[in-house]
Short mmCIF file of N, CA and C in Angstrom, two decimals:
data_model
loop_
_atom_site.label_atom_id
_atom_site.label_comp_id
_atom_site.label_asym_id
_atom_site.label_seq_id
_atom_site.Cartn_x
_atom_site.Cartn_y
_atom_site.Cartn_z
N UNK A 1 -9.65 -88.10 18.27
CA UNK A 1 -9.50 -86.65 18.59
C UNK A 1 -10.07 -85.79 17.22
N UNK A 2 -11.05 -85.18 17.14
CA UNK A 2 -11.76 -84.20 16.20
C UNK A 2 -10.66 -83.53 15.07
N UNK A 3 -11.60 -83.40 14.20
CA UNK A 3 -10.76 -82.93 12.69
C UNK A 3 -10.20 -81.51 13.63
N UNK A 4 -11.42 -80.97 13.88
CA UNK A 4 -11.11 -79.33 14.55
C UNK A 4 -10.10 -79.07 15.22
N UNK A 5 -10.08 -80.19 16.04
CA UNK A 5 -9.19 -80.18 17.12
C UNK A 5 -7.83 -80.59 16.65
N UNK A 6 -7.30 -81.10 15.72
CA UNK A 6 -5.92 -81.61 15.03
C UNK A 6 -5.80 -80.58 14.27
N UNK A 7 -6.39 -79.79 13.39
CA UNK A 7 -6.28 -78.89 12.86
C UNK A 7 -5.74 -77.37 13.53
N UNK A 8 -6.09 -76.98 14.76
CA UNK A 8 -6.07 -76.07 15.51
C UNK A 8 -4.84 -76.17 16.39
N UNK A 9 -4.42 -77.84 16.87
CA UNK A 9 -2.98 -77.97 17.29
C UNK A 9 -2.17 -77.69 16.57
N UNK A 10 -2.12 -78.21 15.11
CA UNK A 10 -1.37 -77.57 13.98
C UNK A 10 -0.85 -76.46 13.65
N UNK A 11 -2.08 -75.50 13.61
CA UNK A 11 -1.71 -74.17 13.15
C UNK A 11 -1.49 -73.59 14.74
N UNK A 12 -1.63 -73.53 15.87
CA UNK A 12 -0.85 -73.44 16.97
C UNK A 12 0.61 -73.58 16.89
N UNK A 13 0.96 -74.76 16.70
CA UNK A 13 2.39 -74.98 16.57
C UNK A 13 3.33 -74.46 15.62
N UNK A 14 2.55 -74.43 14.42
CA UNK A 14 3.26 -73.65 13.39
C UNK A 14 3.08 -71.92 13.32
N UNK A 15 2.43 -71.68 14.26
CA UNK A 15 2.39 -70.17 14.40
C UNK A 15 3.40 -69.60 15.34
N UNK A 16 4.10 -70.52 15.88
CA UNK A 16 5.40 -69.61 16.93
C UNK A 16 6.34 -69.31 15.78
N UNK A 17 6.73 -68.33 16.47
CA UNK A 17 7.82 -68.20 15.81
C UNK A 17 7.62 -67.09 13.82
N UNK A 18 6.56 -67.21 13.80
CA UNK A 18 5.58 -66.83 13.15
C UNK A 18 5.58 -65.26 12.67
N UNK A 19 5.45 -64.18 12.07
CA UNK A 19 5.42 -62.81 11.82
C UNK A 19 4.08 -62.30 10.76
N UNK A 20 3.73 -61.15 10.93
CA UNK A 20 2.99 -60.65 9.93
C UNK A 20 3.72 -60.32 8.76
N UNK A 21 3.61 -60.62 7.81
CA UNK A 21 4.50 -60.16 6.17
C UNK A 21 4.93 -58.68 6.42
N UNK A 22 6.17 -58.10 6.18
CA UNK A 22 7.02 -57.37 6.43
C UNK A 22 6.22 -56.26 5.56
N UNK A 23 5.48 -56.38 4.34
CA UNK A 23 5.07 -56.02 3.17
C UNK A 23 3.69 -55.67 3.66
N UNK A 24 2.97 -56.57 4.22
CA UNK A 24 1.79 -55.89 4.67
C UNK A 24 1.37 -54.60 5.37
N UNK A 25 0.79 -53.68 4.28
CA UNK A 25 0.21 -52.47 5.38
C UNK A 25 -1.10 -52.50 5.17
N UNK A 26 -2.10 -52.32 6.27
CA UNK A 26 -3.02 -52.10 6.34
C UNK A 26 -3.52 -50.56 6.65
N UNK A 27 -2.98 -49.87 5.65
CA UNK A 27 -3.40 -48.23 5.84
C UNK A 27 -4.77 -48.05 5.64
N UNK A 28 -5.51 -48.40 4.26
CA UNK A 28 -6.96 -48.49 3.86
C UNK A 28 -8.32 -49.46 4.31
N UNK A 29 -9.07 -49.46 4.16
CA UNK A 29 -10.56 -50.09 4.55
C UNK A 29 -10.08 -51.62 3.97
N UNK A 30 -9.80 -51.42 2.37
CA UNK A 30 -9.83 -52.42 1.69
C UNK A 30 -8.97 -53.45 2.53
N UNK A 31 -7.92 -53.07 2.75
CA UNK A 31 -6.45 -53.86 3.29
C UNK A 31 -6.86 -54.65 4.43
N UNK A 32 -8.01 -54.27 5.37
CA UNK A 32 -7.90 -54.31 6.43
C UNK A 32 -9.03 -55.48 6.72
N UNK A 33 -10.13 -55.46 5.40
CA UNK A 33 -11.16 -56.60 5.42
C UNK A 33 -11.06 -57.21 4.62
N UNK A 34 -10.30 -57.42 3.20
CA UNK A 34 -10.96 -57.97 1.95
C UNK A 34 -10.53 -59.63 2.41
N UNK A 35 -9.35 -59.62 3.63
CA UNK A 35 -9.34 -61.65 3.92
C UNK A 35 -7.91 -61.79 3.23
N UNK A 36 -7.50 -63.05 3.57
CA UNK A 36 -6.26 -63.59 3.05
C UNK A 36 -5.96 -63.83 1.53
N UNK A 37 -4.54 -63.46 1.26
CA UNK A 37 -4.38 -64.01 -0.26
C UNK A 37 -4.49 -65.08 -0.72
N UNK A 38 -4.41 -65.89 -1.77
CA UNK A 38 -4.74 -67.16 -2.42
C UNK A 38 -3.22 -67.68 -1.58
N UNK A 39 -2.02 -67.35 -1.76
CA UNK A 39 -1.13 -67.66 -1.20
C UNK A 39 -1.35 -68.22 0.23
N UNK A 40 -1.79 -67.12 1.06
CA UNK A 40 -2.35 -67.57 2.40
C UNK A 40 -3.38 -68.44 2.71
N UNK A 41 -4.23 -68.65 1.78
CA UNK A 41 -5.14 -69.56 1.77
C UNK A 41 -5.04 -70.77 1.37
N UNK A 42 -3.77 -71.03 0.49
CA UNK A 42 -3.16 -72.24 0.12
C UNK A 42 -2.29 -72.48 1.66
N UNK A 43 -1.68 -72.05 1.99
CA UNK A 43 -0.95 -72.14 3.50
C UNK A 43 -1.65 -72.92 4.33
N UNK A 44 -2.68 -72.22 4.64
CA UNK A 44 -3.40 -72.89 5.60
C UNK A 44 -4.22 -73.66 5.20
N UNK A 45 -4.56 -74.32 3.94
CA UNK A 45 -5.36 -75.68 3.75
C UNK A 45 -4.38 -76.49 4.01
N UNK A 46 -2.80 -76.23 3.99
CA UNK A 46 -1.57 -77.38 3.37
C UNK A 46 -1.77 -77.72 5.14
N UNK A 47 -1.83 -76.69 6.08
CA UNK A 47 -1.66 -76.97 7.70
C UNK A 47 -2.63 -77.73 8.04
N UNK A 48 -4.02 -77.97 7.55
CA UNK A 48 -5.06 -78.32 8.08
C UNK A 48 -5.53 -79.62 7.02
N UNK A 49 -4.78 -80.06 6.53
CA UNK A 49 -4.58 -80.96 5.54
C UNK A 49 -5.93 -81.13 4.66
N UNK A 50 -6.59 -79.86 3.79
CA UNK A 50 -7.30 -80.06 3.10
C UNK A 50 -6.91 -79.19 1.24
N UNK A 51 -7.63 -79.96 0.76
CA UNK A 51 -7.74 -79.34 -0.52
C UNK A 51 -8.25 -78.07 -0.99
N UNK A 52 -9.15 -77.70 -0.40
CA UNK A 52 -10.15 -76.60 -0.85
C UNK A 52 -10.81 -76.35 0.35
N UNK A 53 -10.81 -74.74 0.20
CA UNK A 53 -12.15 -74.33 1.38
C UNK A 53 -13.51 -75.20 1.26
N UNK A 54 -14.01 -75.51 0.87
CA UNK A 54 -15.11 -76.09 0.29
C UNK A 54 -14.66 -77.47 1.10
N UNK A 55 -13.60 -77.92 1.05
CA UNK A 55 -13.62 -79.39 1.75
C UNK A 55 -13.06 -79.15 3.25
N UNK A 56 -12.67 -77.70 3.73
CA UNK A 56 -12.35 -77.36 5.03
C UNK A 56 -13.47 -77.11 5.78
N UNK A 57 -14.77 -76.40 4.85
CA UNK A 57 -16.13 -76.24 5.33
C UNK A 57 -16.53 -77.47 5.92
N UNK A 58 -16.76 -78.70 4.71
CA UNK A 58 -17.29 -79.69 5.06
C UNK A 58 -16.82 -80.82 6.50
N UNK A 59 -15.38 -80.40 6.32
CA UNK A 59 -14.92 -80.97 7.93
C UNK A 59 -14.90 -80.52 9.32
N UNK A 60 -15.36 -79.10 9.07
CA UNK A 60 -15.31 -78.38 10.49
C UNK A 60 -17.15 -78.04 10.68
N UNK A 61 -18.01 -77.72 9.55
CA UNK A 61 -19.06 -77.43 9.58
C UNK A 61 -20.11 -78.70 10.01
N UNK A 62 -20.94 -78.98 11.05
CA UNK A 62 -21.44 -79.96 11.33
C UNK A 62 -22.63 -79.74 10.17
N UNK A 63 -23.04 -80.81 9.25
CA UNK A 63 -23.97 -81.25 8.26
C UNK A 63 -25.59 -80.83 8.61
N UNK A 64 -26.16 -80.85 9.86
CA UNK A 64 -27.14 -80.43 9.81
C UNK A 64 -27.37 -78.80 10.11
N UNK A 65 -26.26 -77.97 10.04
CA UNK A 65 -26.41 -76.71 10.36
C UNK A 65 -25.88 -76.31 8.74
N UNK A 66 -25.27 -76.83 7.98
CA UNK A 66 -24.29 -76.14 6.87
C UNK A 66 -25.76 -76.20 5.80
N UNK A 67 -25.58 -75.12 5.02
CA UNK A 67 -26.67 -74.24 4.31
C UNK A 67 -25.98 -74.60 2.67
N UNK A 68 -26.68 -75.12 2.01
CA UNK A 68 -26.30 -75.84 0.41
C UNK A 68 -26.28 -74.37 -0.32
N UNK A 69 -25.61 -74.25 -1.45
CA UNK A 69 -25.78 -73.45 -2.47
C UNK A 69 -25.56 -71.76 -1.81
N UNK A 70 -25.55 -71.00 -2.86
CA UNK A 70 -25.41 -69.62 -2.46
C UNK A 70 -26.37 -68.86 -1.64
N UNK A 71 -25.83 -67.83 -0.90
CA UNK A 71 -27.12 -67.28 0.02
C UNK A 71 -27.69 -65.88 -0.54
N UNK A 72 -28.80 -65.69 -0.58
CA UNK A 72 -29.76 -64.49 -1.23
C UNK A 72 -29.48 -63.20 0.00
N UNK A 73 -28.12 -62.86 -0.73
CA UNK A 73 -27.50 -61.18 0.24
C UNK A 73 -28.15 -59.99 -1.01
N UNK A 74 -28.22 -58.78 -0.34
CA UNK A 74 -28.12 -57.85 -0.62
C UNK A 74 -26.99 -57.09 -1.35
N UNK A 75 -26.94 -56.20 -1.97
CA UNK A 75 -25.69 -55.79 -2.51
C UNK A 75 -24.95 -55.12 -1.62
N UNK A 76 -23.48 -55.60 -1.38
CA UNK A 76 -22.49 -55.14 -0.39
C UNK A 76 -22.68 -53.50 -0.65
N UNK A 77 -22.81 -52.75 0.67
CA UNK A 77 -22.84 -51.12 0.86
C UNK A 77 -21.52 -50.39 0.43
N UNK A 78 -21.19 -49.40 0.72
CA UNK A 78 -20.02 -48.82 0.72
C UNK A 78 -19.37 -48.56 2.18
N UNK A 79 -18.46 -48.29 2.68
CA UNK A 79 -18.41 -47.66 4.06
C UNK A 79 -18.81 -46.82 4.57
N UNK A 80 -19.14 -45.95 3.88
CA UNK A 80 -19.91 -44.61 4.25
C UNK A 80 -21.64 -44.87 4.13
N UNK A 81 -21.80 -45.66 3.16
CA UNK A 81 -23.39 -45.96 3.45
C UNK A 81 -23.74 -47.16 4.64
N UNK A 82 -22.58 -47.64 4.89
CA UNK A 82 -22.86 -48.63 6.03
C UNK A 82 -23.01 -47.91 7.27
N UNK A 83 -21.87 -46.48 7.44
CA UNK A 83 -21.75 -46.13 8.70
C UNK A 83 -22.92 -44.92 8.67
N UNK A 84 -23.70 -44.84 7.64
CA UNK A 84 -24.80 -43.53 7.46
C UNK A 84 -26.15 -44.90 8.06
N UNK A 85 -26.19 -46.01 7.58
CA UNK A 85 -27.09 -46.93 8.38
C UNK A 85 -26.83 -47.31 9.42
N UNK A 86 -25.73 -47.63 10.32
CA UNK A 86 -26.04 -47.52 11.76
C UNK A 86 -26.10 -46.41 12.54
N UNK A 87 -25.86 -45.37 12.10
CA UNK A 87 -26.22 -44.29 12.69
C UNK A 87 -27.44 -43.84 12.55
N UNK A 88 -28.63 -44.19 11.89
CA UNK A 88 -29.62 -43.76 11.59
C UNK A 88 -30.38 -45.42 12.69
N UNK A 89 -29.45 -46.30 12.57
CA UNK A 89 -30.30 -46.89 13.61
C UNK A 89 -29.99 -46.85 15.04
N UNK A 90 -28.70 -46.33 15.46
CA UNK A 90 -28.70 -46.13 16.99
C UNK A 90 -29.29 -44.80 17.13
N UNK A 91 -29.75 -44.30 16.23
CA UNK A 91 -30.52 -42.84 16.44
C UNK A 91 -31.60 -43.55 17.30
N UNK A 92 -32.18 -44.81 16.79
CA UNK A 92 -33.68 -45.02 17.37
C UNK A 92 -33.58 -45.56 18.96
N UNK A 93 -32.03 -45.55 19.39
CA UNK A 93 -31.84 -45.97 20.83
C UNK A 93 -33.00 -44.96 21.52
N UNK A 94 -33.17 -45.74 22.80
CA UNK A 94 -33.72 -44.09 23.85
C UNK A 94 -33.44 -44.92 25.02
N UNK A 95 -32.13 -43.99 25.57
CA UNK A 95 -31.15 -43.93 26.92
C UNK A 95 -33.00 -44.19 27.79
N UNK A 96 -32.46 -45.29 28.75
CA UNK A 96 -33.06 -45.36 30.05
C UNK A 96 -31.96 -44.42 31.21
N UNK A 97 -32.99 -44.71 32.45
CA UNK A 97 -32.14 -44.13 33.61
C UNK A 97 -31.00 -45.38 33.89
N UNK A 98 -30.17 -44.54 34.24
CA UNK A 98 -29.41 -45.60 35.26
C UNK A 98 -29.20 -45.73 36.14
N UNK A 99 -29.24 -46.93 36.87
CA UNK A 99 -29.28 -47.22 38.32
C UNK A 99 -28.09 -47.78 39.02
N UNK A 100 -26.89 -47.89 38.00
CA UNK A 100 -25.59 -48.19 38.57
C UNK A 100 -25.14 -47.34 39.55
N UNK A 101 -25.08 -48.25 40.77
CA UNK A 101 -24.16 -47.15 41.79
C UNK A 101 -25.69 -46.73 42.74
N UNK A 102 -26.91 -47.03 42.97
CA UNK A 102 -27.66 -46.74 43.42
C UNK A 102 -27.67 -47.17 44.60
N UNK A 103 -26.92 -47.80 44.98
CA UNK A 103 -26.99 -48.98 46.35
C UNK A 103 -27.24 -50.25 46.33
N UNK A 104 -27.22 -50.91 47.38
CA UNK A 104 -27.36 -52.23 47.53
C UNK A 104 -28.24 -52.76 48.47
N UNK A 105 -29.11 -53.28 47.98
CA UNK A 105 -30.18 -53.88 48.82
C UNK A 105 -30.40 -55.41 48.86
N UNK A 106 -30.06 -55.72 50.27
CA UNK A 106 -29.95 -57.22 50.35
C UNK A 106 -31.25 -57.66 50.28
N UNK A 107 -31.73 -58.77 49.02
CA UNK A 107 -32.92 -59.37 48.90
C UNK A 107 -32.78 -60.90 48.86
N UNK A 108 -33.59 -61.52 49.67
CA UNK A 108 -33.52 -62.92 49.21
C UNK A 108 -34.13 -63.74 48.11
N UNK A 109 -33.58 -64.05 46.95
CA UNK A 109 -34.58 -64.70 46.04
C UNK A 109 -34.91 -66.49 46.37
N UNK A 110 -35.53 -66.48 46.39
CA UNK A 110 -36.20 -67.85 46.28
C UNK A 110 -35.75 -68.73 45.27
#
């Protein structure tokens, strides 16, 4: 049985009866998107029998697709900047005519 399968079975077995922390409040953007705390990461690593996140990645990502080193990424934008960029991108969409509900035409496709 592969590492990922063993790890996912362990997680599913331990997830029963668990609940989200009562102290966790997800009212602002950062709380929803920052990710797990170091205590949560340590607990996860213990469940999947890994010493570090690097070890977890090495055990789960095939070596032929694993990227070595850091990615060359642009500086992260603020939420407002991202929304503005997405709106500009969406404005480029050109809606076409919808043919949904226009009827059924039996056709034989060879």
